[in-house]
Short mmCIF file of C-alpha atoms and ligand atoms in Angstrom, two decimals:
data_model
loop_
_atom_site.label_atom_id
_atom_site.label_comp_id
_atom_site.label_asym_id
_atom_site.label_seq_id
_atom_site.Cartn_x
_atom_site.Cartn_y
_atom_site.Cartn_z
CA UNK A 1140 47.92 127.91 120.74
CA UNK A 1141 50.75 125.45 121.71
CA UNK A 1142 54.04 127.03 122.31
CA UNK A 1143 57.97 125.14 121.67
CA UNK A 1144 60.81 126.39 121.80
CA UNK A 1145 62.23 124.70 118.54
CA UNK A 1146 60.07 123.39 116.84
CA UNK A 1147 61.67 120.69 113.76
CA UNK A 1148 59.62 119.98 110.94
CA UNK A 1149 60.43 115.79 109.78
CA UNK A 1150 61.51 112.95 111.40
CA UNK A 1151 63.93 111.74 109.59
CA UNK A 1152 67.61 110.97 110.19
CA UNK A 1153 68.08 114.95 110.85
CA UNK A 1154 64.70 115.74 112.80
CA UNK A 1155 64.98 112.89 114.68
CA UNK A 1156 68.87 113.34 115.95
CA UNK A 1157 68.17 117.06 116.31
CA UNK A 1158 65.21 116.41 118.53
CA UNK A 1159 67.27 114.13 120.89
CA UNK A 1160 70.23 116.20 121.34
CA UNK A 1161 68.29 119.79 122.21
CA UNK A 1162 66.26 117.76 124.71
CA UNK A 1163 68.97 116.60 125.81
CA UNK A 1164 70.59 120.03 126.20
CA UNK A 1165 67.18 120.87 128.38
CA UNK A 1166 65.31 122.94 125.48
CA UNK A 1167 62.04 122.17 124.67
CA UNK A 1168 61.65 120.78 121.12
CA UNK A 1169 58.72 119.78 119.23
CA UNK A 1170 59.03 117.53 116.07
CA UNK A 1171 56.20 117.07 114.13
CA UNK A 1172 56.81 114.19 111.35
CA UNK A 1173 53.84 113.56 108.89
CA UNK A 1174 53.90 110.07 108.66
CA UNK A 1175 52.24 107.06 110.76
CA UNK A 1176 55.67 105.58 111.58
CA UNK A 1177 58.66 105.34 110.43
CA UNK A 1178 57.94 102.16 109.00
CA UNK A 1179 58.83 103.42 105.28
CA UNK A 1180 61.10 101.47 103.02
CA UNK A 1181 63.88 102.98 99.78
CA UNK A 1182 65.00 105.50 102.46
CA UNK A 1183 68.57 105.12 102.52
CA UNK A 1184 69.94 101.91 105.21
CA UNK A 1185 73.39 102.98 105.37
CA UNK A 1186 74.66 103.92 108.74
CA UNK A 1187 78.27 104.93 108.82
CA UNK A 1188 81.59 104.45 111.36
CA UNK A 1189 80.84 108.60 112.17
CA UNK A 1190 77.49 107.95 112.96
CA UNK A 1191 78.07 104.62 115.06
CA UNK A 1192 80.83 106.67 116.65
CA UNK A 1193 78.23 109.45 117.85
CA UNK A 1194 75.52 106.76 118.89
CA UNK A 1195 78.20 105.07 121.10
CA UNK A 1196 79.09 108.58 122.91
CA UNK A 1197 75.15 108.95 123.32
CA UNK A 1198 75.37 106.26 125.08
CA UNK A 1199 73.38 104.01 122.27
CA UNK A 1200 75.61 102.03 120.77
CA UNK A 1201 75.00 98.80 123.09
CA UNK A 1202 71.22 99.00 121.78
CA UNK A 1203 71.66 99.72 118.47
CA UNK A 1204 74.51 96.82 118.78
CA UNK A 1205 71.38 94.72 119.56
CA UNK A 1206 69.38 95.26 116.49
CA UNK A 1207 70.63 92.68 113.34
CA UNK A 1208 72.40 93.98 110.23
CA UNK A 1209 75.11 92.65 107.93
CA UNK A 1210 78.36 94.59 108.27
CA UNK A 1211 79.50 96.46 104.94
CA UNK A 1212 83.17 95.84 105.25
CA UNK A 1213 84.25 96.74 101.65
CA UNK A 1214 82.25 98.15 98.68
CA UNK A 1215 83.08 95.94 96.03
CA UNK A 1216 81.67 97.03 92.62
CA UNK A 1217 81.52 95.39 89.26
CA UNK A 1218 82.37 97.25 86.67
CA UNK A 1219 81.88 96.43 83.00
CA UNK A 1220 83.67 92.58 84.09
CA UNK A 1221 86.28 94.32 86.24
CA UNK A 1222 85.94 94.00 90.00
CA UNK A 1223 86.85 97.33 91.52
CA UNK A 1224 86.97 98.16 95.65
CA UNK A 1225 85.79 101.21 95.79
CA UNK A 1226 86.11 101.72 99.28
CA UNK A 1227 88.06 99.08 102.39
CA UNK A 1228 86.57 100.18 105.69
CA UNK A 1229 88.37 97.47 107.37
CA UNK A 1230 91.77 99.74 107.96
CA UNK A 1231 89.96 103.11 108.95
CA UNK A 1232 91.24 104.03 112.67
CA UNK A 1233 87.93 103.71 114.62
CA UNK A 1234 86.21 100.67 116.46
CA UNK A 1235 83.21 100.84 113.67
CA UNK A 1236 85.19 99.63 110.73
CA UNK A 1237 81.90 98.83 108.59
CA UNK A 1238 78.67 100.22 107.60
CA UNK A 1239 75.64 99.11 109.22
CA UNK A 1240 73.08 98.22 107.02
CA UNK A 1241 70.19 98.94 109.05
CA UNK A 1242 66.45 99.48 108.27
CA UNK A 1243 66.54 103.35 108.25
CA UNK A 1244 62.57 102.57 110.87
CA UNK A 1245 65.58 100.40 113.01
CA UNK A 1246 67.78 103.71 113.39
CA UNK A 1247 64.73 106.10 113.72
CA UNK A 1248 62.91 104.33 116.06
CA UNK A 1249 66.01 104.09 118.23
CA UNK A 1250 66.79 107.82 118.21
CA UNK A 1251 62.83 108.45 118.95
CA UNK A 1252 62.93 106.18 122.35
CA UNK A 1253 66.14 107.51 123.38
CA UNK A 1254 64.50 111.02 122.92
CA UNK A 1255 61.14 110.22 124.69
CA UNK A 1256 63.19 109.59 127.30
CA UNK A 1257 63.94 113.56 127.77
CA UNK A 1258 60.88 115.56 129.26
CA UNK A 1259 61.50 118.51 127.17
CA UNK A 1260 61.20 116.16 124.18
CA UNK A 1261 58.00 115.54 121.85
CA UNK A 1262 57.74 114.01 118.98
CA UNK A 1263 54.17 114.32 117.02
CA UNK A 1264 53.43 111.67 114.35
CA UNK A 1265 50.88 112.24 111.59
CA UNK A 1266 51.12 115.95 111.88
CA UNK A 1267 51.98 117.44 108.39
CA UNK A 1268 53.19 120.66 108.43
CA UNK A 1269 51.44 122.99 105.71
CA UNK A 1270 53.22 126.33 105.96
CA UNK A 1271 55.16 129.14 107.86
CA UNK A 1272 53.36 131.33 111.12
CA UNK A 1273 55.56 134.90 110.22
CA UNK A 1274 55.55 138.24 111.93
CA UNK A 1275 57.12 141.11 110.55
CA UNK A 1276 59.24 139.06 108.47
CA UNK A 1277 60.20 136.35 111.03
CA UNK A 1278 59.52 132.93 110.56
CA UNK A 1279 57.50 132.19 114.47
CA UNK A 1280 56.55 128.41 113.85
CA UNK A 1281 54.24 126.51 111.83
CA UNK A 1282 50.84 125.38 110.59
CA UNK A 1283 49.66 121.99 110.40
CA UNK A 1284 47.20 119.56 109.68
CA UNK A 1285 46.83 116.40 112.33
CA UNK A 1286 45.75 113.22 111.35
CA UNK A 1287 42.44 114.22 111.91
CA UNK A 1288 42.05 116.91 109.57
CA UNK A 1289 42.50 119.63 111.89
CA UNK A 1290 44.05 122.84 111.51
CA UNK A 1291 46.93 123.42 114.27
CA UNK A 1292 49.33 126.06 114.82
CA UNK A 1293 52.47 125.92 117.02
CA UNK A 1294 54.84 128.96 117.58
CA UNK A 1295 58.70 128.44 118.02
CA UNK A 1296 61.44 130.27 118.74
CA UNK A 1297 63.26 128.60 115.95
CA UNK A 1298 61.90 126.45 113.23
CA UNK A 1299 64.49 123.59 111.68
CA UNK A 1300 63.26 122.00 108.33
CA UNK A 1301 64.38 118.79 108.61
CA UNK A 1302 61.72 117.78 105.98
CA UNK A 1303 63.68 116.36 103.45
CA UNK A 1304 64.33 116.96 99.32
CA UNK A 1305 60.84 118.04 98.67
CA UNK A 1306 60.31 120.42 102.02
CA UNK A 1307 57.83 122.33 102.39
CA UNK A 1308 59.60 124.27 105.19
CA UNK A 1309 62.21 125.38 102.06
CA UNK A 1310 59.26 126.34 99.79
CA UNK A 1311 57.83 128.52 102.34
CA UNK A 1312 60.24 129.99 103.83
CA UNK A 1313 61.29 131.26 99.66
CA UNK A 1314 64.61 129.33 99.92
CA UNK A 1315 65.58 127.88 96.40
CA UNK A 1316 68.50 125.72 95.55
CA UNK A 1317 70.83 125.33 93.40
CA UNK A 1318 70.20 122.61 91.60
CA UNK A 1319 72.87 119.62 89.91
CA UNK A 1320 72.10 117.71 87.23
CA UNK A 1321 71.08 113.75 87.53
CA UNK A 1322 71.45 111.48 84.99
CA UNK A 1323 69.12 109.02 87.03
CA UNK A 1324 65.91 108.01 88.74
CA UNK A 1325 65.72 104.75 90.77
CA UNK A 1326 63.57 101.85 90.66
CA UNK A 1327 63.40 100.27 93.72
CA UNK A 1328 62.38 96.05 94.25
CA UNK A 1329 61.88 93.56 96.29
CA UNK A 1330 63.49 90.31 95.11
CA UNK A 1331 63.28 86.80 97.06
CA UNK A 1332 66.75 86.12 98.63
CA UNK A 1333 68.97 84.06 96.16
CA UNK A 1334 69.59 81.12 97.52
CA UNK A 1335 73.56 81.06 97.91
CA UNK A 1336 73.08 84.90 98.11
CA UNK A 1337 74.53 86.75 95.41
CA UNK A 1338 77.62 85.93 93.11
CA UNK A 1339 80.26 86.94 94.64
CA UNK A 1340 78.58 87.88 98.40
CA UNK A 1341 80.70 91.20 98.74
CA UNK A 1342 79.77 92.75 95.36
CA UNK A 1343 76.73 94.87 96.10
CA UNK A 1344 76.80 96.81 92.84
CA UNK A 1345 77.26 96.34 89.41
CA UNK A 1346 77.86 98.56 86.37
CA UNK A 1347 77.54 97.12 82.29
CA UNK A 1348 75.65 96.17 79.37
CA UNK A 1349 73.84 99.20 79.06
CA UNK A 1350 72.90 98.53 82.88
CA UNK A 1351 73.30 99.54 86.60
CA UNK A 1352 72.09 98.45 90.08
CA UNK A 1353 72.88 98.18 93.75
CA UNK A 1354 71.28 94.93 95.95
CA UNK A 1355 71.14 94.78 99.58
CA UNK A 1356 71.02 91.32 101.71
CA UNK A 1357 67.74 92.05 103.77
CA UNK A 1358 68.05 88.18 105.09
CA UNK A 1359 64.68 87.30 103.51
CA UNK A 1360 64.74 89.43 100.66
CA UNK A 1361 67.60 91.46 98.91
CA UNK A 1362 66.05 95.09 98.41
CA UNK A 1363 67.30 96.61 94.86
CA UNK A 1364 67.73 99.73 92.84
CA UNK A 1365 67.83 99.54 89.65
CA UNK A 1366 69.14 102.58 87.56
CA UNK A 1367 67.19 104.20 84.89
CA UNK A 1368 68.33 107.10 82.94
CA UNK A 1369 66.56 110.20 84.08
CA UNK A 1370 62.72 111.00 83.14
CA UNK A 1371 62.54 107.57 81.20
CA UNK A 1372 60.07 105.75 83.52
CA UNK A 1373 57.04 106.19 81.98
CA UNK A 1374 58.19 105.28 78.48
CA UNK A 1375 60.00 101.91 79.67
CA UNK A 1376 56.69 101.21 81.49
CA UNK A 1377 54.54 101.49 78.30
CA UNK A 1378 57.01 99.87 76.10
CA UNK A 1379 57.93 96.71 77.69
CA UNK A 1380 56.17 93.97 79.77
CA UNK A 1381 57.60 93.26 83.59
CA UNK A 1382 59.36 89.58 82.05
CA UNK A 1383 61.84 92.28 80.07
CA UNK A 1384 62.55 93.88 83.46
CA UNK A 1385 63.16 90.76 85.54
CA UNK A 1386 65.62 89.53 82.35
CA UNK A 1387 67.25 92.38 82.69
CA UNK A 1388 68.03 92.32 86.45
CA UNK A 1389 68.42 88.75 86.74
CA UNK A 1390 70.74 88.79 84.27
CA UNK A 1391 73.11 91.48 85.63
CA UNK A 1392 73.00 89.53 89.10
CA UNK A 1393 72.89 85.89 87.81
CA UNK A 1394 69.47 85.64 89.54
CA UNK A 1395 67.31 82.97 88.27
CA UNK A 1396 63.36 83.24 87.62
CA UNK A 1397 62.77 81.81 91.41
CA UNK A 1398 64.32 85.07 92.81
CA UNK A 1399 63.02 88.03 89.92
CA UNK A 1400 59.68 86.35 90.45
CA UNK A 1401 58.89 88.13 93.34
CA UNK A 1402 58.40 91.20 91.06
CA UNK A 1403 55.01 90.22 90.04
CA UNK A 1404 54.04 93.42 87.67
CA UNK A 1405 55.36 97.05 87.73
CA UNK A 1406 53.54 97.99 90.43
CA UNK A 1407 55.82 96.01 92.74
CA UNK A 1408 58.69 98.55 90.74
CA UNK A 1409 58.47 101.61 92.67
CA UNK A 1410 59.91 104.77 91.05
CA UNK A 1411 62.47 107.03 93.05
CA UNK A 1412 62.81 110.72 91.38
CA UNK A 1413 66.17 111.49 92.32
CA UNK A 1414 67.37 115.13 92.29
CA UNK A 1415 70.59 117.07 93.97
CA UNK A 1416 70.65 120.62 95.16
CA UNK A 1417 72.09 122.55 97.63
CA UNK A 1418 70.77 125.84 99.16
CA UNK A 1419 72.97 129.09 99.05
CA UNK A 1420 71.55 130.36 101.85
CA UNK A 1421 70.26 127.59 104.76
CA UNK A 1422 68.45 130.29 106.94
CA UNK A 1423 66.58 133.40 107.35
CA UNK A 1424 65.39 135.01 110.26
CA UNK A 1425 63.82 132.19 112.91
CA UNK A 1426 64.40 129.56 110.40
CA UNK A 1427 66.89 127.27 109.54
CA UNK A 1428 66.82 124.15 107.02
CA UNK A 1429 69.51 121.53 107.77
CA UNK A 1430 69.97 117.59 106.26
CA UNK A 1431 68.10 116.80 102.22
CA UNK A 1432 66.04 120.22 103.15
CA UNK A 1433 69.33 122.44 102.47
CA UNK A 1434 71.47 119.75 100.43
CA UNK A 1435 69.46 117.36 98.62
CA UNK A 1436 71.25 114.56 97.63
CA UNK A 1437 71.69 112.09 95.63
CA UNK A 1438 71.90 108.33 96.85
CA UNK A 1439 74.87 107.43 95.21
CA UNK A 1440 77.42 106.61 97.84
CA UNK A 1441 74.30 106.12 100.35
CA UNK A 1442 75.90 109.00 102.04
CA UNK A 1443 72.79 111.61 103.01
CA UNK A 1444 71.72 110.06 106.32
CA UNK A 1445 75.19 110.43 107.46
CA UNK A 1446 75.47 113.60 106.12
CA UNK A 1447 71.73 114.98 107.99
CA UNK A 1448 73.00 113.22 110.89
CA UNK A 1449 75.85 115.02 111.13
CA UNK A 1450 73.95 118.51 110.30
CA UNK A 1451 71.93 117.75 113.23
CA UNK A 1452 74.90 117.58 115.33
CA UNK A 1453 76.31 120.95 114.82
CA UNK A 1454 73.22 122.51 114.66
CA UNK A 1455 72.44 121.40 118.42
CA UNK A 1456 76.12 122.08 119.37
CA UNK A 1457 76.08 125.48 117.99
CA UNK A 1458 72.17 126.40 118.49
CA UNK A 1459 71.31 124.90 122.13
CA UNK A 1460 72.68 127.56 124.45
CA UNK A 1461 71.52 130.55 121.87
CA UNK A 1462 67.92 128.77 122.27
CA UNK A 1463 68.14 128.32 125.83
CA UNK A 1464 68.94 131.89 126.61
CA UNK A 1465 65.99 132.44 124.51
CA UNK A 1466 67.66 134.65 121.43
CA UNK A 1467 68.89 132.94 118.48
CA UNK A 1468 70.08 135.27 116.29
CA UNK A 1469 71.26 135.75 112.35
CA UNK A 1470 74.59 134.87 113.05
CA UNK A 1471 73.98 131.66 115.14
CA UNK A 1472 71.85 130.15 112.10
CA UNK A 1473 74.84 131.16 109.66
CA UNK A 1474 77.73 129.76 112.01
CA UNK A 1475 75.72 126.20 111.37
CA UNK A 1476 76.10 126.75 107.76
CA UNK A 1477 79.59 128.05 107.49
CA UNK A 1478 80.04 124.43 109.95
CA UNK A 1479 78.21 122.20 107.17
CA UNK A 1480 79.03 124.00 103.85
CA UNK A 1481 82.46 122.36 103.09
CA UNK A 1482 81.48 118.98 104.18
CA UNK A 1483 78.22 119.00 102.07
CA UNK A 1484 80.41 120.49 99.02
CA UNK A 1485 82.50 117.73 98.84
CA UNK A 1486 80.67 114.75 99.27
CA UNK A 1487 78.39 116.30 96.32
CA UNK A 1488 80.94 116.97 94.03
CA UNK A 1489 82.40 113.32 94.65
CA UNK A 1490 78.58 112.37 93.66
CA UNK A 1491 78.45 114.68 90.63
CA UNK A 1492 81.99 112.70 89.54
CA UNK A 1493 80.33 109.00 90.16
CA UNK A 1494 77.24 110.27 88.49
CA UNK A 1495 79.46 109.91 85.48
CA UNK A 1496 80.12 106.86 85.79
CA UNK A 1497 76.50 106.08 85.88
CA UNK A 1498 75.55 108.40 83.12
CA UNK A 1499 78.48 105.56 81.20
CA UNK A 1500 77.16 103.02 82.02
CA UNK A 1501 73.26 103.36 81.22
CA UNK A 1502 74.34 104.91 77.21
CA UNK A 1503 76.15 100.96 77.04
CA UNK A 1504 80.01 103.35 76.73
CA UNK A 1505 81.35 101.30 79.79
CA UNK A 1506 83.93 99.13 79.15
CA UNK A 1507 86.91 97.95 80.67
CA UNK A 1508 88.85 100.48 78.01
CA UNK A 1509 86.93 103.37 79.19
CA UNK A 1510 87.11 102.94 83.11
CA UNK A 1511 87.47 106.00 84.71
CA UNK A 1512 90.63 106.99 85.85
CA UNK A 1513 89.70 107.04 89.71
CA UNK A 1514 88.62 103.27 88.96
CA UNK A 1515 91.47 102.35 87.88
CA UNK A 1516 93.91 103.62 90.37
CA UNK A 1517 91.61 102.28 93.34
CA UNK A 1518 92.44 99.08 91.69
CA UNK A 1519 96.03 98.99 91.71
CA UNK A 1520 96.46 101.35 95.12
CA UNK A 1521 94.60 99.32 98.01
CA UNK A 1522 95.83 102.62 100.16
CA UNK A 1523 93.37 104.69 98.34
CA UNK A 1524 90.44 102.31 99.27
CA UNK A 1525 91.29 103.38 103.18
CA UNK A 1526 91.39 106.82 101.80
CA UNK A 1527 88.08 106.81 99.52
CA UNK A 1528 86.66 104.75 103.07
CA UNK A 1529 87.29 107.42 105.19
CA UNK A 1530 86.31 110.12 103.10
CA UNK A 1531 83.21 107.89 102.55
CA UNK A 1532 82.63 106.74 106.08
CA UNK A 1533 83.92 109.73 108.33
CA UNK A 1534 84.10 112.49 106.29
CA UNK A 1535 85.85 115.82 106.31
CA UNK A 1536 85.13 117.50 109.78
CA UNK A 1537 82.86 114.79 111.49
CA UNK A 1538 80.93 115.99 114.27
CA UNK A 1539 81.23 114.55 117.95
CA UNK A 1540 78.65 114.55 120.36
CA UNK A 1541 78.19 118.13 121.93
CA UNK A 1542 79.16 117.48 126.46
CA UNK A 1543 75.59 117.82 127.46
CA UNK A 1544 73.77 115.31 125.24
CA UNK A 1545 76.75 112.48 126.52
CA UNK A 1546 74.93 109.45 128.16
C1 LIG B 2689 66.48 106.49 95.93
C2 LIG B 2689 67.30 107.01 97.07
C3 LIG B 2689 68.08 106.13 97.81
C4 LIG B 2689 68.88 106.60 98.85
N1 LIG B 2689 69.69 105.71 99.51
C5 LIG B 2689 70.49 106.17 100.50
C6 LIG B 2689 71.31 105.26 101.26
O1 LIG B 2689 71.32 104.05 101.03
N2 LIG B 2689 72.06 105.80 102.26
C7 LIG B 2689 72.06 107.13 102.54
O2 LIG B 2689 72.78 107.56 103.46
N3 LIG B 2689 71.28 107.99 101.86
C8 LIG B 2689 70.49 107.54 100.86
N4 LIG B 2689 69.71 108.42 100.18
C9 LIG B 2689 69.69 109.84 100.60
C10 LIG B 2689 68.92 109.93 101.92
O3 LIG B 2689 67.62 109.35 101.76
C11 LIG B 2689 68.76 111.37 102.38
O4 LIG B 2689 69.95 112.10 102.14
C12 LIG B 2689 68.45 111.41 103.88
O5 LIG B 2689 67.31 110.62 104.15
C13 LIG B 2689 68.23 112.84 104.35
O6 LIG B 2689 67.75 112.82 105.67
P1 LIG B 2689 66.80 113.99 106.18
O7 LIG B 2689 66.50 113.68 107.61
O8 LIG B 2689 67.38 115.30 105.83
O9 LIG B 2689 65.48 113.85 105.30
P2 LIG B 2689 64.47 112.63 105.11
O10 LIG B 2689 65.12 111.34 105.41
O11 LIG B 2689 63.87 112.81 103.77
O12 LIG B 2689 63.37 112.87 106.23
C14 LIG B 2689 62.41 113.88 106.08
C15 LIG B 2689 61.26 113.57 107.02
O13 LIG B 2689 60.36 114.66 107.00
C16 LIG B 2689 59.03 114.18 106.89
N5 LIG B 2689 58.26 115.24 106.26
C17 LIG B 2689 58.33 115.67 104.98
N6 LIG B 2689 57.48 116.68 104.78
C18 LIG B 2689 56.88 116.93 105.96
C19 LIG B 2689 55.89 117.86 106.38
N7 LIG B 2689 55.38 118.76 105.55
N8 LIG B 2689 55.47 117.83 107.67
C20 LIG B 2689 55.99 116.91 108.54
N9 LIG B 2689 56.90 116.00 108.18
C21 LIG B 2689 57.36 116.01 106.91
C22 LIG B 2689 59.16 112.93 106.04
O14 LIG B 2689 58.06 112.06 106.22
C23 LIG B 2689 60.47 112.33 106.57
O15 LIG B 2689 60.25 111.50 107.67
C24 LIG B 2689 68.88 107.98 99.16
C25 LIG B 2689 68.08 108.88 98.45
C26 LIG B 2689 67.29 108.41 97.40
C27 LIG B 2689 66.45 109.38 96.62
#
């Protein structure tokens, strides 16, 4: 049977970061991610100052400087008519004064050379991990299936679910969160780029009419969620043809038929079940779930990869010498959590408090009369956009890259 140290179940923006920095620290970590590649689209772009802070003291920031994405200076929203800034990124102390929009495969596929760099590092694609190896009571690795069908085992020290809102790492392990309520799904599309680009090229989201969606400048194509009130897929499906859908979104961007035309019938409307949650308890003995795993979030804000990368940060700061010495005990795992908690707490309630917004403005009761307070300050106060920017972009407690994974 093959043998790791730690052993981290996905390869997303958690598994992946994770993996790099305990190589880095000279511990041997396996991460097994169940997909192909990372070549997957709808999974959050965002990449934010704290994160392109941490890449430049890993020594990464030239190369990921290479790779080309638009620079989200401002979030500019339209709301029911009224332009609101949510958020000015352009007066946060920092040199990243923007969010990245890259291709989440872009970020990943960075992180996974950097890592294969590291000889205690491997990374194992199409290996899907199907449950927990567990003596007397202690999680001691995992089973999984390759991509050939096999059955494979691997024993860890430690095991990190990294494996996202729907883990199987959680399930097994009997962890259950909390969960929030959503008033939303997401329908995610493709539409050809306007030409022009959109209206006003910094609004990127906009709220009204019974309506609400988010559009991102992909160069060719502008990718595009489209809100739906929760569980209400399947009915708008059966009761209207795709022409009502593409009305509908051109309409709230000013696209014409030459750019909704892309969407060709719903099957080129892919459906995004969103849900929110948060574990009580992020741990048990040998285990420990960090990143959507523990905190499932919701995409409003695009804030989760940030969030997972910074998870992944502590947990290597506080786990790597525990895991080198070979005994990683109770009260390592919890010192991670008592780390993240706060962090994760607030950025979810500031969700729950925009997912009222939302819930507004798909029952048609947005209006400039009933703007939310919070709206309407950030329009009069440009100080609070720095503030909402940071709080957005850095974060309370944003982790630095731990000494020994410094390039
Ligand atoms: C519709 C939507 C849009 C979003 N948009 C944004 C955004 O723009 N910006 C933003 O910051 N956040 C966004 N988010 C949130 C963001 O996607 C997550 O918070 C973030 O990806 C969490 O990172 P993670 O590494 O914890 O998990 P994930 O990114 O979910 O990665 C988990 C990885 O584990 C792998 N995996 C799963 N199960 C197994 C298994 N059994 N065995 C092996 N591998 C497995 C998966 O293939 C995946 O690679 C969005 C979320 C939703 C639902």
């Amino acid at each position: 049977m093959e043998s790791t140290t730690c052993c981290v179940v996905g390869g997303g923006p958690a598994g992946m970061m994770l993996g790099l920095l305990l190589a880095r620290a000279g511990v041997r970590v396996t991460v097994l991610e169940k997909h192909r590649d990372f070549l997957r689209d709808f999974r959050g772009d965002t990449v934010h100052p704290s994160t392109l802070r941490l890449l430049d003291e890993l020594g990464l920031g030239e190369r990921f400087a290479e790779l080309p994405f638009p620079k989200l200076e401002e979030m500019r929203m339209e709301i029911a008519g009224t332009t609101v800034v949510a958020a000015d990124f352009r007066r946060i102390p920092g040199r990243h004064k923007y969010i990245a929009m890259v291709p989440q495969w872009d970020f990943l596929d960075l992180l996974a050379s950097a890592a294969a760099a590291e000889p205690s590092f491997t990374l194992r694609m199409c290996a899907e991990v199907t449950g927990l190896r567990k003596e007397g009571g202690r999680v001691t690795g995992v089973h999984y299936t390759a991509e050939d069908g096999t059955p494979g085992e691997i024993a860890a020290a430690l095991t990190v679910g990294c494996d996202g809102r729907r883990s199987v790492v959680r399930r097994e392990a009997g962890l259950v969160q909390d969960e929030f309520d959503v008033p939303m799904d997401v329908w995610q599309v493709r539409v050809d780029a306007p030409r022009g680009g959109i209206k006003d090229g910094r609004v990127f989201a906009r709220f009204g009419g019974g309506q609400a969606a988010v559009t991102m400048d992909r160069g060719a194509y502008f990718q595009t969620s489209y809100l739906i009130a929760k569980g209400r897929d399947a009915h708008l499906r059966s009761t209207h043809d795709i022409q009502w859908f593409r009305d509908r979104l051109g309409g709230l961007f000013g696209w014409d038929a030459g750019v909704t035309g892309a969407i060709r019938s719903w099957d080129d409307v892919k459906l995004l079940d969103v849900s929110m949650g948060r574990l009580p308890r992020w741990y048990a003995g040998g285990l420990l779930c960090i990143g959507d795993a523990a905190h499932t979030m919701s995409p409003v804000g695009g804030v989760g990869v940030n969030l997972a990368v910074q998870d992944a940060v502590a947990a290597a700061r506080i786990l790597a010498r525990p895991l080198r010495e070979g005994s990683v005990r109770l009260h390592d795992l919890a010192r991670v959590q008592k780390r993240r908690r706060l962090p994760t707490a607030v950025v979810q309630q500031s969700q729950l408090g925009e997912h009222q917004l939302i819930r507004s403005a798909l029952d048609g009761t947005l209006n400039a009369a009933t703007l939310p307070l919070p709206m309407r300050l950030l329009r009069r106060a440009a100080p609070l956009r720095t503030v909402t920017a940071y709080l957005g972009g850095v974060g309370i407690r944003p982790e630095r890259a731990p000494d020994f994974a410094r390039a």
